């Protein structure tokens, strides 16, 4: 039952060329950065990634993109990565675009053994009708497009059939984990992590803090250990910020008042 391994290198050692990876995170929030870095060093190539976005330029999954290790990605947002755009439009990367909520549900369905489901998202668009460019050649010509999907009507409304997603490996990052693999994610870092963990046949979790079994209350577990095969402790170092939105404030009087904290003339606070 003790699923803790000694290093990130040991945790990813058996990820082979051509493997399919479901990777947690949203932007740079909740991304298993240490496992990705270890995989870069390990050298596996020809990878398919399933993630909300395929990294941010040279961060997160972007480090694998820059190294030419990823040949296909299934994602919902790719606009924040210039290298992905370059590889995609030059025929070096296949991209399957999927609506964000549909991507989440496809991963969840894969993790729970549901082969397919119907959703209204995408009906009447190229998501359902097909024709979205998946692969270009080196000259920029479209050589593969998405296929049309089955449409069915329920109670007078049309729905499109979407298939489940599973992966050879799930890579996730948690704030807290125990030796049995039970995981707790911190606030918005939860995002796609439980879903990626459920969808992986072998799921590897990097955790910031390791606790003993029983220290996490059952009702606080976000991803049960039954879905997790390996746990590696990585600490807090290395996390990045995708977009820093603060600005220097040297004069309190020049800063806008917070809600419920309007300053008045003569305010001595």
XYZ file of C-alpha atoms in Angstrom:
269
model
C 0.000 0.000 0.000
C 2.989 2.331 0.324
C 3.069 4.040 -3.087
C 5.849 6.528 -2.367
C 8.840 6.423 -4.718
C 12.190 8.029 -4.068
C 12.491 10.478 -6.958
C 10.692 11.956 -9.945
C 13.188 10.150 -12.199
C 12.118 6.820 -10.705
C 8.457 7.793 -10.995
C 8.608 8.373 -14.783
C 11.253 5.794 -15.671
C 8.864 3.433 -17.503
C 7.099 6.053 -19.650
C 7.935 4.798 -23.119
C 8.163 6.433 -26.524
C 4.697 6.955 -28.009
C 2.916 6.963 -24.634
C -0.354 8.836 -24.092
C -0.296 11.186 -21.096
C -3.225 12.826 -19.306
C -1.743 15.860 -17.565
C -3.388 17.987 -14.895
C -3.188 21.754 -14.657
C -4.703 24.912 -16.089
C -2.185 27.347 -17.506
C 0.577 26.985 -14.931
C -1.795 26.336 -12.021
C -1.609 22.801 -10.658
C 0.778 21.561 -13.353
C 2.994 18.569 -12.406
C 6.113 20.540 -13.294
C 8.626 18.278 -11.570
C 7.333 15.149 -13.313
C 7.431 16.969 -16.654
C 11.023 18.058 -16.016
C 11.958 14.493 -15.086
C 10.319 13.217 -18.268
C 12.344 15.728 -20.275
C 15.511 14.279 -18.768
C 14.261 10.702 -19.230
C 14.005 11.227 -22.984
C 10.672 9.658 -24.016
C 9.489 10.987 -27.389
C 6.563 10.705 -29.787
C 4.222 11.532 -26.915
C 0.503 12.307 -27.059
C -0.700 14.680 -24.343
C -4.234 15.247 -23.107
C -4.425 18.517 -21.201
C -6.399 21.727 -21.009
C -3.503 23.553 -22.664
C -0.183 22.208 -23.845
C 2.045 24.336 -21.671
C 2.954 28.001 -21.852
C 5.823 28.534 -24.290
C 8.865 27.044 -22.528
C 7.136 26.210 -19.243
C 5.187 23.139 -18.082
C 4.406 20.916 -21.099
C 6.023 23.611 -23.212
C 9.451 22.234 -22.280
C 8.541 18.947 -23.961
C 7.213 20.809 -26.998
C 10.430 22.805 -27.397
C 12.395 19.563 -27.155
C 10.297 17.972 -29.912
C 8.955 15.237 -27.648
C 5.213 15.761 -28.266
C 3.728 14.811 -31.637
C 0.013 15.013 -30.807
C -2.059 16.908 -28.282
C -5.731 16.851 -27.303
C -6.483 20.229 -25.733
C -9.137 22.894 -25.357
C -6.934 26.007 -25.463
C -3.696 26.406 -27.397
C -3.596 30.162 -27.921
C -1.015 30.909 -25.229
C 1.800 28.902 -26.771
C 3.644 30.277 -29.807
C 5.787 27.175 -30.192
C 2.689 25.001 -30.390
C 1.296 27.218 -33.142
C 4.562 26.980 -35.068
C 4.763 23.195 -34.781
C 1.068 22.784 -35.634
C 1.122 24.993 -38.742
C 4.382 23.479 -40.006
C 3.095 19.907 -39.837
C 5.171 18.771 -36.856
C 2.281 18.460 -34.394
C -1.267 17.120 -34.613
C -3.843 19.043 -32.567
C -7.309 17.805 -31.602
C -9.285 20.760 -30.300
C -12.033 19.922 -27.804
C -14.379 22.266 -25.898
C -13.140 22.660 -22.344
C -16.135 21.170 -20.543
C -16.280 18.331 -23.055
C -12.592 17.611 -22.472
C -13.192 17.416 -18.728
C -16.142 15.067 -19.174
C -14.270 12.867 -21.661
C -11.533 12.359 -19.066
C -14.052 11.730 -16.288
C -15.909 9.247 -18.472
C -12.670 7.432 -19.226
C -11.892 7.187 -15.533
C -15.301 5.797 -14.628
C -15.618 3.300 -17.465
C -18.218 5.190 -19.520
C -17.281 4.761 -23.212
C -19.211 7.746 -24.594
C -21.836 10.361 -23.769
C -24.085 12.922 -25.458
C -23.670 16.668 -24.943
C -25.306 19.723 -26.553
C -21.923 21.475 -26.713
C -20.753 21.805 -30.305
C -24.026 21.014 -32.079
C -24.274 23.082 -35.263
C -20.539 23.800 -35.330
C -17.438 22.144 -36.780
C -17.037 20.347 -33.448
C -19.971 18.169 -34.480
C -19.887 18.546 -38.266
C -16.156 17.910 -38.639
C -13.591 19.798 -40.688
C -11.391 21.282 -37.947
C -7.750 21.043 -39.106
C -5.927 18.358 -37.125
C -2.708 18.111 -39.124
C -0.925 20.253 -41.711
C 1.942 19.335 -44.018
C 5.233 21.209 -44.138
C 3.849 23.584 -46.791
C 0.907 24.601 -44.614
C -1.758 22.552 -46.392
C -4.418 20.780 -44.313
C -3.959 17.039 -44.674
C -6.234 15.798 -41.875
C -9.417 17.204 -40.376
C -11.740 16.150 -37.578
C -14.487 13.703 -38.487
C -18.233 14.296 -38.239
C -19.811 13.015 -35.033
C -23.131 11.296 -34.420
C -26.036 13.626 -33.621
C -29.090 12.413 -31.736
C -32.214 14.142 -30.506
C -33.487 13.880 -26.923
C -36.677 15.674 -25.850
C -36.573 17.888 -28.907
C -32.951 18.959 -28.494
C -29.924 17.817 -30.474
C -26.840 16.331 -28.828
C -23.448 15.273 -30.167
C -21.807 11.977 -29.227
C -18.384 12.368 -27.594
C -16.101 9.455 -26.722
C -14.195 8.928 -23.484
C -10.477 9.567 -23.100
C -7.990 7.312 -21.328
C -4.218 7.501 -21.135
C -1.277 5.223 -20.504
C -0.147 7.547 -17.716
C -1.787 10.284 -15.671
C 0.492 13.024 -14.300
C -0.920 15.198 -11.515
C 0.186 17.608 -8.801
C -1.416 17.737 -5.356
C -0.918 19.914 -2.304
C -1.150 16.952 0.084
C -0.952 13.210 -0.391
C -0.573 10.181 1.820
C 1.310 6.928 1.323
C -1.828 5.211 0.045
C -2.145 7.736 -2.772
C -5.099 9.729 -1.451
C -4.747 13.299 -2.725
C -5.926 16.787 -1.797
C -5.620 19.648 -4.291
C -5.402 23.285 -3.236
C -8.277 25.471 -4.409
C -8.064 26.242 -8.155
C -5.085 23.894 -8.573
C -7.678 21.138 -8.416
C -8.824 21.990 -11.996
C -8.119 19.039 -14.355
C -5.985 17.088 -11.884
C -8.583 14.636 -10.506
C -9.838 13.961 -14.036
C -6.360 13.350 -15.453
C -5.630 11.081 -12.497
C -8.792 9.063 -13.074
C -8.116 8.643 -16.794
C -4.565 7.298 -16.468
C -3.981 3.552 -16.387
C -0.913 4.353 -14.283
C -1.224 7.619 -12.373
C 1.788 9.389 -10.875
C 1.270 12.168 -8.344
C 3.819 14.743 -7.297
C 2.849 16.141 -3.902
C 4.011 19.183 -1.999
C 3.437 17.564 1.383
C 3.341 13.894 2.381
C 1.282 12.790 5.389
C 0.605 9.418 6.918
C -2.527 7.354 6.153
C -5.437 8.564 8.248
C -4.273 12.165 8.478
C -6.481 13.176 5.541
C -10.153 12.945 6.476
C -12.082 10.771 4.007
C -14.442 13.631 3.173
C -11.468 15.843 2.269
C -10.019 13.471 -0.339
C -10.326 14.856 -3.884
C -8.778 11.859 -5.673
C -8.876 8.499 -3.870
C -5.754 6.372 -3.756
C -7.435 3.650 -5.824
C -6.686 5.832 -8.859
C -3.062 6.572 -7.902
C -0.116 4.234 -8.431
C 2.893 6.327 -7.432
C 3.514 9.278 -5.131
C 6.656 11.420 -5.113
C 7.344 14.329 -2.771
C 8.546 17.498 -4.546
C 7.962 20.351 -2.093
C 6.939 23.879 -3.012
C 9.825 24.973 -5.219
C 9.517 25.722 -8.924
C 5.924 26.872 -9.275
C 5.476 29.695 -11.792
C 2.973 32.477 -12.455
C 1.563 32.627 -15.971
C 0.442 36.271 -15.932
C 1.415 38.593 -13.106
C -1.478 41.031 -12.756
C -0.342 43.165 -9.816
C 1.214 46.615 -10.127
C 3.473 48.587 -7.804
C 1.608 50.763 -5.312
C 3.702 53.252 -3.365
C 0.944 55.630 -2.295
C -2.097 54.120 -0.541
C -4.195 57.167 -1.397
C -3.652 56.479 -5.108
C -4.903 52.907 -4.870
C -8.566 52.147 -5.544
C -10.522 51.333 -2.396
C -11.432 47.710 -1.813
C -15.090 46.750 -1.786
C -16.620 47.768 1.540
C -13.536 49.837 2.405
C -14.302 53.195 0.809
C -12.150 55.942 2.269
C -13.794 59.176 3.412
C -12.391 62.619 3.997
C -10.587 62.729 7.292
C -10.285 58.971 7.457
C -7.408 58.311 9.875
C -6.946 54.606 9.118
